[in-house]
Amino acid sequence: MSSENEFKKQVKDLYQKILIAFGMIGIAVFGFLYIALNPSVFSKKPEETVVEVPETNNEIESGIHVDTGFVDGDGLTEVIQNCTNCHSAKLVTQNRMSKEGWIATIRWMQETQNLWDLGDQEKKIVNYLATNYAPQKKGRREALTNIEWYVLKQ
């Protein structure tokens, strides 16, 4: 092989190596840009949490929902679906609050307990709670009867 042909072969080999090097640099730059523009590509996606809606038989006896103990009324279904997913119905039925109190409790649960936004259902839920679990006024105590009175001695 003549020295001229050998030189051409060396230039051709060098040219191929330079093309391969630029190709690899191009792929690396493309990969870097892709990762820079999509930083979540390597992050682990959070697992989806499926919240099962408790099945109820919706049986009402004497105006009380049998499974939960809630008073039957407009908004009962929304209350069951949104309240009993996280806590017992007893936690609701043992409390009595005004409309403002129920709203404040809902806001507290949203701020501290991860309660979701109730959206359009909030008004219906608050009305149900304020109607059926409103504060009860207690009047004077009943008159005492059958008491054995005695005289204090000095």
PDB file of C-alpha atoms in Angstrom:
ATOM      1  CA  MET A   1       0.000   0.000   0.000  1.00  0.00           C
ATOM      2  CA  SER A   2       1.367   3.303  -0.906  1.00  0.00           C
ATOM      3  CA  SER A   3       1.888   5.953   1.671  1.00  0.00           C
ATOM      4  CA  GLU A   4      -0.806   8.075   0.012  1.00  0.00           C
ATOM      5  CA  ASN A   5      -3.384   5.301   0.368  1.00  0.00           C
ATOM      6  CA  GLU A   6      -2.348   4.682   3.942  1.00  0.00           C
ATOM      7  CA  PHE A   7      -2.775   8.374   4.694  1.00  0.00           C
ATOM      8  CA  LYS A   8      -6.273   8.318   3.126  1.00  0.00           C
ATOM      9  CA  LYS A   9      -7.169   5.286   5.240  1.00  0.00           C
ATOM     10  CA  GLN A  10      -5.963   7.011   8.403  1.00  0.00           C
ATOM     11  CA  VAL A  11      -7.965  10.164   7.548  1.00  0.00           C
ATOM     12  CA  LYS A  12     -11.031   8.037   6.824  1.00  0.00           C
ATOM     13  CA  ASP A  13     -10.655   6.206  10.188  1.00  0.00           C
ATOM     14  CA  LEU A  14     -10.190   9.520  11.985  1.00  0.00           C
ATOM     15  CA  TYR A  15     -13.257  10.926  10.212  1.00  0.00           C
ATOM     16  CA  GLN A  16     -15.353   7.941  11.363  1.00  0.00           C
ATOM     17  CA  LYS A  17     -14.109   8.285  14.939  1.00  0.00           C
ATOM     18  CA  ILE A  18     -14.937  12.005  14.938  1.00  0.00           C
ATOM     19  CA  LEU A  19     -18.448  11.234  13.599  1.00  0.00           C
ATOM     20  CA  ILE A  20     -18.990   8.630  16.327  1.00  0.00           C
ATOM     21  CA  ALA A  21     -17.688  11.033  18.996  1.00  0.00           C
ATOM     22  CA  PHE A  22     -20.007  13.842  17.808  1.00  0.00           C
ATOM     23  CA  GLY A  23     -22.908  11.377  17.672  1.00  0.00           C
ATOM     24  CA  MET A  24     -22.292  10.331  21.250  1.00  0.00           C
ATOM     25  CA  ILE A  25     -21.948  13.958  22.359  1.00  0.00           C
ATOM     26  CA  GLY A  26     -25.228  14.763  20.550  1.00  0.00           C
ATOM     27  CA  ILE A  27     -27.037  11.895  22.297  1.00  0.00           C
ATOM     28  CA  ALA A  28     -25.616  12.992  25.669  1.00  0.00           C
ATOM     29  CA  VAL A  29     -26.706  16.615  25.098  1.00  0.00           C
ATOM     30  CA  PHE A  30     -30.172  15.457  24.027  1.00  0.00           C
ATOM     31  CA  GLY A  31     -30.442  13.253  27.131  1.00  0.00           C
ATOM     32  CA  PHE A  32     -29.270  16.052  29.395  1.00  0.00           C
ATOM     33  CA  LEU A  33     -31.796  18.482  27.902  1.00  0.00           C
ATOM     34  CA  TYR A  34     -34.587  15.919  28.168  1.00  0.00           C
ATOM     35  CA  ILE A  35     -33.839  15.300  31.848  1.00  0.00           C
ATOM     36  CA  ALA A  36     -33.460  19.029  32.511  1.00  0.00           C
ATOM     37  CA  LEU A  37     -36.868  19.738  30.970  1.00  0.00           C
ATOM     38  CA  ASN A  38     -38.538  16.696  32.617  1.00  0.00           C
ATOM     39  CA  PRO A  39     -37.050  16.443  36.116  1.00  0.00           C
ATOM     40  CA  SER A  40     -39.719  13.986  37.202  1.00  0.00           C
ATOM     41  CA  VAL A  41     -38.568  11.347  34.705  1.00  0.00           C
ATOM     42  CA  PHE A  42     -36.616   9.468  37.381  1.00  0.00           C
ATOM     43  CA  SER A  43     -38.849  10.249  40.336  1.00  0.00           C
ATOM     44  CA  LYS A  44     -41.089   7.535  41.622  1.00  0.00           C
ATOM     45  CA  LYS A  45     -44.721   8.213  40.960  1.00  0.00           C
ATOM     46  CA  PRO A  46     -46.893   8.138  44.080  1.00  0.00           C
ATOM     47  CA  GLU A  47     -49.127   5.180  44.369  1.00  0.00           C
ATOM     48  CA  GLU A  48     -52.756   5.905  43.850  1.00  0.00           C
ATOM     49  CA  THR A  49     -54.874   5.482  46.909  1.00  0.00           C
ATOM     50  CA  VAL A  50     -58.247   3.981  46.317  1.00  0.00           C
ATOM     51  CA  VAL A  51     -60.801   4.956  48.894  1.00  0.00           C
ATOM     52  CA  GLU A  52     -63.598   2.512  49.065  1.00  0.00           C
ATOM     53  CA  VAL A  53     -66.990   3.922  49.762  1.00  0.00           C
ATOM     54  CA  PRO A  54     -68.542   1.918  52.532  1.00  0.00           C
ATOM     55  CA  GLU A  55     -71.475  -0.085  51.411  1.00  0.00           C
ATOM     56  CA  THR A  56     -74.638   0.625  53.270  1.00  0.00           C
ATOM     57  CA  ASN A  57     -77.972  -0.932  52.853  1.00  0.00           C
ATOM     58  CA  ASN A  58     -79.691   2.473  53.153  1.00  0.00           C
ATOM     59  CA  GLU A  59     -82.295   0.994  55.458  1.00  0.00           C
ATOM     60  CA  ILE A  60     -84.155   3.625  57.467  1.00  0.00           C
ATOM     61  CA  GLU A  61     -86.039   2.666  60.619  1.00  0.00           C
ATOM     62  CA  SER A  62     -87.993   5.238  62.587  1.00  0.00           C
ATOM     63  CA  GLY A  63     -86.214   8.053  60.731  1.00  0.00           C
ATOM     64  CA  ILE A  64     -82.739   6.733  61.570  1.00  0.00           C
ATOM     65  CA  HIS A  65     -80.300   5.281  59.053  1.00  0.00           C
ATOM     66  CA  VAL A  66     -79.656   1.816  60.463  1.00  0.00           C
ATOM     67  CA  ASP A  67     -75.984   1.413  59.536  1.00  0.00           C
ATOM     68  CA  THR A  68     -74.778   4.852  60.636  1.00  0.00           C
ATOM     69  CA  GLY A  69     -77.306   6.127  63.133  1.00  0.00           C
ATOM     70  CA  PHE A  70     -77.738   9.348  61.163  1.00  0.00           C
ATOM     71  CA  VAL A  71     -81.100  11.042  61.101  1.00  0.00           C
ATOM     72  CA  ASP A  72     -82.820  10.616  57.749  1.00  0.00           C
ATOM     73  CA  GLY A  73     -82.974  13.819  55.772  1.00  0.00           C
ATOM     74  CA  ASP A  74     -81.875  15.763  52.742  1.00  0.00           C
ATOM     75  CA  GLY A  75     -78.091  15.417  52.486  1.00  0.00           C
ATOM     76  CA  LEU A  76     -77.847  12.081  54.312  1.00  0.00           C
ATOM     77  CA  THR A  77     -76.152  10.366  51.375  1.00  0.00           C
ATOM     78  CA  GLU A  78     -73.559  13.134  51.011  1.00  0.00           C
ATOM     79  CA  VAL A  79     -72.798  13.009  54.728  1.00  0.00           C
ATOM     80  CA  ILE A  80     -72.369   9.232  54.649  1.00  0.00           C
ATOM     81  CA  GLN A  81     -70.124   9.413  51.591  1.00  0.00           C
ATOM     82  CA  ASN A  82     -67.922  12.245  52.856  1.00  0.00           C
ATOM     83  CA  CYS A  83     -67.830  11.778  56.628  1.00  0.00           C
ATOM     84  CA  THR A  84     -67.800   8.057  57.278  1.00  0.00           C
ATOM     85  CA  ASN A  85     -64.881   7.422  54.912  1.00  0.00           C
ATOM     86  CA  CYS A  86     -62.550   8.830  57.568  1.00  0.00           C
ATOM     87  CA  HIS A  87     -64.332   8.472  60.877  1.00  0.00           C
ATOM     88  CA  SER A  88     -67.240   6.866  62.573  1.00  0.00           C
ATOM     89  CA  ALA A  89     -70.712   8.301  62.211  1.00  0.00           C
ATOM     90  CA  LYS A  90     -70.782   8.398  66.005  1.00  0.00           C
ATOM     91  CA  LEU A  91     -68.214  11.210  65.905  1.00  0.00           C
ATOM     92  CA  VAL A  92     -70.783  13.269  64.036  1.00  0.00           C
ATOM     93  CA  THR A  93     -73.877  12.262  65.957  1.00  0.00           C
ATOM     94  CA  GLN A  94     -72.325  12.979  69.359  1.00  0.00           C
ATOM     95  CA  ASN A  95     -71.649  16.601  68.386  1.00  0.00           C
ATOM     96  CA  ARG A  96     -74.063  19.459  68.122  1.00  0.00           C
ATOM     97  CA  MET A  97     -73.062  22.665  66.431  1.00  0.00           C
ATOM     98  CA  SER A  98     -74.474  25.624  64.631  1.00  0.00           C
ATOM     99  CA  LYS A  99     -73.972  26.066  60.905  1.00  0.00           C
ATOM    100  CA  GLU A 100     -70.884  28.199  61.604  1.00  0.00           C
ATOM    101  CA  GLY A 101     -69.559  25.542  63.965  1.00  0.00           C
ATOM    102  CA  TRP A 102     -69.922  22.788  61.380  1.00  0.00           C
ATOM    103  CA  ILE A 103     -68.225  24.957  58.752  1.00  0.00           C
ATOM    104  CA  ALA A 104     -65.380  25.703  61.168  1.00  0.00           C
ATOM    105  CA  THR A 105     -65.025  21.983  61.892  1.00  0.00           C
ATOM    106  CA  ILE A 106     -64.920  21.179  58.179  1.00  0.00           C
ATOM    107  CA  ARG A 107     -62.260  23.890  57.641  1.00  0.00           C
ATOM    108  CA  TRP A 108     -60.226  22.454  60.544  1.00  0.00           C
ATOM    109  CA  MET A 109     -60.420  18.976  59.010  1.00  0.00           C
ATOM    110  CA  GLN A 110     -59.378  20.385  55.620  1.00  0.00           C
ATOM    111  CA  GLU A 111     -56.410  22.253  57.099  1.00  0.00           C
ATOM    112  CA  THR A 112     -55.159  19.578  59.477  1.00  0.00           C
ATOM    113  CA  GLN A 113     -56.702  16.227  58.560  1.00  0.00           C
ATOM    114  CA  ASN A 114     -56.441  16.252  54.743  1.00  0.00           C
ATOM    115  CA  LEU A 115     -60.172  16.462  54.201  1.00  0.00           C
ATOM    116  CA  TRP A 116     -60.774  17.066  50.524  1.00  0.00           C
ATOM    117  CA  ASP A 117     -62.628  20.021  49.064  1.00  0.00           C
ATOM    118  CA  LEU A 118     -66.310  19.191  49.389  1.00  0.00           C
ATOM    119  CA  GLY A 119     -67.209  21.412  46.443  1.00  0.00           C
ATOM    120  CA  ASP A 120     -70.882  21.817  45.737  1.00  0.00           C
ATOM    121  CA  GLN A 121     -71.764  19.188  48.338  1.00  0.00           C
ATOM    122  CA  GLU A 122     -70.506  21.297  51.246  1.00  0.00           C
ATOM    123  CA  LYS A 123     -73.626  23.446  51.434  1.00  0.00           C
ATOM    124  CA  LYS A 124     -75.871  20.378  51.447  1.00  0.00           C
ATOM    125  CA  ILE A 125     -73.728  18.654  54.088  1.00  0.00           C
ATOM    126  CA  VAL A 126     -73.604  21.709  56.345  1.00  0.00           C
ATOM    127  CA  ASN A 127     -77.360  22.217  56.026  1.00  0.00           C
ATOM    128  CA  TYR A 128     -77.971  18.565  56.929  1.00  0.00           C
ATOM    129  CA  LEU A 129     -75.653  18.761  59.955  1.00  0.00           C
ATOM    130  CA  ALA A 130     -76.954  22.125  61.146  1.00  0.00           C
ATOM    131  CA  THR A 131     -80.545  20.917  60.806  1.00  0.00           C
ATOM    132  CA  ASN A 132     -80.180  17.488  62.395  1.00  0.00           C
ATOM    133  CA  TYR A 133     -77.289  18.071  64.785  1.00  0.00           C
ATOM    134  CA  ALA A 134     -77.886  21.634  65.898  1.00  0.00           C
ATOM    135  CA  PRO A 135     -77.251  22.716  69.476  1.00  0.00           C
ATOM    136  CA  GLN A 136     -80.061  21.740  71.787  1.00  0.00           C
ATOM    137  CA  LYS A 137     -81.366  24.321  74.136  1.00  0.00           C
ATOM    138  CA  LYS A 138     -81.700  23.077  77.643  1.00  0.00           C
ATOM    139  CA  GLY A 139     -84.231  24.889  79.701  1.00  0.00           C
ATOM    140  CA  ARG A 140     -84.427  24.967  83.407  1.00  0.00           C
ATOM    141  CA  ARG A 141     -84.074  21.689  85.146  1.00  0.00           C
ATOM    142  CA  GLU A 142     -87.220  19.895  86.148  1.00  0.00           C
ATOM    143  CA  ALA A 143     -88.694  20.700  89.493  1.00  0.00           C
ATOM    144  CA  LEU A 144     -87.396  18.481  92.260  1.00  0.00           C
ATOM    145  CA  THR A 145     -89.971  16.061  93.603  1.00  0.00           C
ATOM    146  CA  ASN A 146     -90.056  13.508  96.342  1.00  0.00           C
ATOM    147  CA  ILE A 147     -87.325  15.253  98.339  1.00  0.00           C
ATOM    148  CA  GLU A 148     -86.962  14.885 102.065  1.00  0.00           C
ATOM    149  CA  TRP A 149     -86.101  18.390 103.220  1.00  0.00           C
ATOM    150  CA  TYR A 150     -84.334  18.941 106.506  1.00  0.00           C
ATOM    151  CA  VAL A 151     -83.535  21.977 108.619  1.00  0.00           C
ATOM    152  CA  LEU A 152     -79.938  23.038 108.946  1.00  0.00           C
ATOM    153  CA  LYS A 153     -78.699  23.113 112.533  1.00  0.00           C
ATOM    154  CA  GLN A 154     -76.501  25.970 113.707  1.00  0.00           C
TER     155      GLN A 154
END
